[in-house]
XYZ file of C-alpha atoms in Angstrom:
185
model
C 0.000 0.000 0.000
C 1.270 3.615 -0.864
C 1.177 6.106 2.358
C -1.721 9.035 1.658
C 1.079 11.717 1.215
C 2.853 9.754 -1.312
C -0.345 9.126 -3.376
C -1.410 13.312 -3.063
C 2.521 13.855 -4.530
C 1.786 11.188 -7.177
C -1.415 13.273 -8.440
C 0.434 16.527 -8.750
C 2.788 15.233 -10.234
C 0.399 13.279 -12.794
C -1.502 16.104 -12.772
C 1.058 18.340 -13.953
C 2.942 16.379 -16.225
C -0.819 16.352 -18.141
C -0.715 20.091 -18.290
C 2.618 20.366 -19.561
C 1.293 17.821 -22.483
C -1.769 19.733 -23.055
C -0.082 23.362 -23.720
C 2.591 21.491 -25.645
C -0.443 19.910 -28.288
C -2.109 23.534 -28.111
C 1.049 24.963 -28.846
C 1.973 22.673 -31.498
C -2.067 22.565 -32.868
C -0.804 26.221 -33.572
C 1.949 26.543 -35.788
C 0.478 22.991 -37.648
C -2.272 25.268 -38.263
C 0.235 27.989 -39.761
C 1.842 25.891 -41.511
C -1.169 24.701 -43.823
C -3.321 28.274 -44.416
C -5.066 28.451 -47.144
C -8.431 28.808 -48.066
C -9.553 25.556 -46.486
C -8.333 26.061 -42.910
C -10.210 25.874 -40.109
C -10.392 29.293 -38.757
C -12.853 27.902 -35.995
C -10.069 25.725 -35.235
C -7.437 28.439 -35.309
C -10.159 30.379 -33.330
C -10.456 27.950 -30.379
C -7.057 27.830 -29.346
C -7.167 31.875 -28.072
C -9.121 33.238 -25.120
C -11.613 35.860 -25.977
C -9.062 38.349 -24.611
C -6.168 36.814 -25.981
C -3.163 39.374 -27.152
C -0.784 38.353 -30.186
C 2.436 40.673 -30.570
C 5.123 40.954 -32.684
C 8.379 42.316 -30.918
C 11.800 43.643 -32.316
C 11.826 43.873 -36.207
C 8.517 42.080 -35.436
C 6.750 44.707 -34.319
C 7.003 46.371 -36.951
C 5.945 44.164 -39.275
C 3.162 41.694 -37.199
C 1.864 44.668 -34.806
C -0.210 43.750 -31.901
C -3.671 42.216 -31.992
C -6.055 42.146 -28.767
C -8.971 39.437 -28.730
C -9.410 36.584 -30.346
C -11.186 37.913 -33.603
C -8.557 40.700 -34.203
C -6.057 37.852 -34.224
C -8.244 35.341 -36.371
C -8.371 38.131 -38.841
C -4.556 38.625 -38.938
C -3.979 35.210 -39.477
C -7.170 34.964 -42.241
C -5.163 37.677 -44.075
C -2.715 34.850 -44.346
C -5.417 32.520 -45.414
C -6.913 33.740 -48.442
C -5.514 34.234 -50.852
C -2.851 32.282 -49.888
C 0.189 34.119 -48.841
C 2.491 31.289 -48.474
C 3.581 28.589 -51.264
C 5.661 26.717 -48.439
C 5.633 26.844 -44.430
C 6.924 24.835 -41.795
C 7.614 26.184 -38.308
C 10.262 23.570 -36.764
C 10.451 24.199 -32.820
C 13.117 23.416 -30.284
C 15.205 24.481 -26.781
C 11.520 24.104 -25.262
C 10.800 25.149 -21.834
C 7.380 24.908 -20.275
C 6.330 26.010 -16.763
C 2.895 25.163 -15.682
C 2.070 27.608 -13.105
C -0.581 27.180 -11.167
C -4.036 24.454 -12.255
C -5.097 27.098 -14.342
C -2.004 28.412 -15.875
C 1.278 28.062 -17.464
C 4.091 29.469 -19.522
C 5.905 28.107 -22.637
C 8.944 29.650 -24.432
C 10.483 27.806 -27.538
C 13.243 29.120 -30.142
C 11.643 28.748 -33.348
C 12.894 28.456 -37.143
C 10.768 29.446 -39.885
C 11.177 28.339 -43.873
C 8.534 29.588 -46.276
C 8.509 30.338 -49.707
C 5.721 33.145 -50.857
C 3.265 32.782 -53.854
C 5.442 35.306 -55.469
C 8.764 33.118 -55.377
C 10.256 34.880 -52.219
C 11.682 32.505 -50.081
C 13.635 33.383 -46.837
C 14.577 31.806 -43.226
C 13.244 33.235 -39.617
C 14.705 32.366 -36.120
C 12.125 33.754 -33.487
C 12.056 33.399 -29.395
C 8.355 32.547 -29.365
C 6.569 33.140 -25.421
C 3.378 31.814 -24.842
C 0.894 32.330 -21.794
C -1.770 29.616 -21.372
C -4.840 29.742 -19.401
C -7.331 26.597 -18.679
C -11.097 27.394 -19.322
C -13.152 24.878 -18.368
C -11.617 21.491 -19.112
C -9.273 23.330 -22.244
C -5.995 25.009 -22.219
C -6.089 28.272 -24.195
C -3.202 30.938 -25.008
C -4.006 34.034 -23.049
C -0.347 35.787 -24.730
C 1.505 35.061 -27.875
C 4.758 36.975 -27.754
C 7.142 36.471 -31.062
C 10.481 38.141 -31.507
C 12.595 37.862 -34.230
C 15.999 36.631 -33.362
C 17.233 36.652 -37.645
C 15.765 37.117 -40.928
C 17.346 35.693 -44.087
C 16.181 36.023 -47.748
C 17.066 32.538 -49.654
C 16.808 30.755 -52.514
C 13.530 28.421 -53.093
C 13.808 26.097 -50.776
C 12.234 23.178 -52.755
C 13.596 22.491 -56.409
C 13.159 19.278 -58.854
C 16.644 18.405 -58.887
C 17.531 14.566 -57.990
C 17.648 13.335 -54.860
C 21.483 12.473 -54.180
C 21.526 8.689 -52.995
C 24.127 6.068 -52.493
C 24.617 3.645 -55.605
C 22.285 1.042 -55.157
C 23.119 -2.749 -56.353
C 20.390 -3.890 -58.402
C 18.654 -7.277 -57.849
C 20.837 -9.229 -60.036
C 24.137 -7.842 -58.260
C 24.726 -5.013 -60.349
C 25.704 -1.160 -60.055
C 22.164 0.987 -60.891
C 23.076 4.864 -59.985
C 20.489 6.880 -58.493
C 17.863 4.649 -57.318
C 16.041 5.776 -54.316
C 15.541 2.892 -51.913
């Protein structure tokens, strides 16, 4: 049998670990959802992860160029400015050196370093590094961001980041022993 105070510990701890999991899919939920707009997102979706009073801000060069967006339709519409037409040919948000602090039942703090490829409808490519913050509240039974902070760390114009040339692979040995060049496996 476990003693009383050890099972109490056990529940926080099970308890929190959950949280940390939960803002970690809302976070992710996110940028999977920037990654793909376009016409047939889910704006309702996008809509659900925010509080009503949520703020989205751009800092640094940032600033600038994303502003700062208060409540959850001001940032919907930001992002639906994205959406149609579509403003991105290519986007993938790729997320690391993750931290998350769950505060409290009902709240918690995230902070990742982020890199950003895209390529534009009109060719443009370039490469972003951002120090992305995010607050989290729970409502109800969900975990919602409350604060989106982004600030831009490095911005890099590129070429296109996705071409037609060949895939470089080893020399494969065909079925019958011989040398075939370029075969993908």
């Amino acid at each position: 049998m476990i003693p009383q105070g050890d099972c109490a510990a056990l529940v926080r701890r099970v308890a929190l670990m959950e949280a940390e999991s939960a803002v970690r899919r809302v976070a992710m939920e996110y940028f999977r959802l920037c990654d793909t707009l376009g016409p047939l997102t889910p704006l309702d979706a996008l809509a659900a992860l925010f509080t009503d009073d949520a703020v989205w801000e751009g800092r640094g060069r940032y600033r600038k160029a994303f502003g700062r967006h208060e409540g959850r339709d001001a940032i919907v519409g930001m992002l639906a400015a994205y959406a149609d037409p579509p403003h991105f040919a290519l986007n993938g948000h790729y997320l690391s050196s993750e931290s998350i602090e769950v505060q409290s039942e009902s709240s918690a703090r995230g902070s990742w370093m982020m890199l950003q490829v895209s390529t534009y409808n009109d060719g443009r490519s370039d490469l972003r590094s951002a120090a992305i913050t995010i607050d989290f509240v729970r409502e109800g039974e969900a975990w919602c961001i409350a604060r989106f902070v982004t600030e831009n760390i490095f911005s890099r114009d590129v070429g296109p980041w996705n071409d037609e040339a060949p895939i470089s692979v080893p020399d494969a040995a065909a079925p019958d022993g011989t040398e075939q060049e370029g075969v993908d496996p």
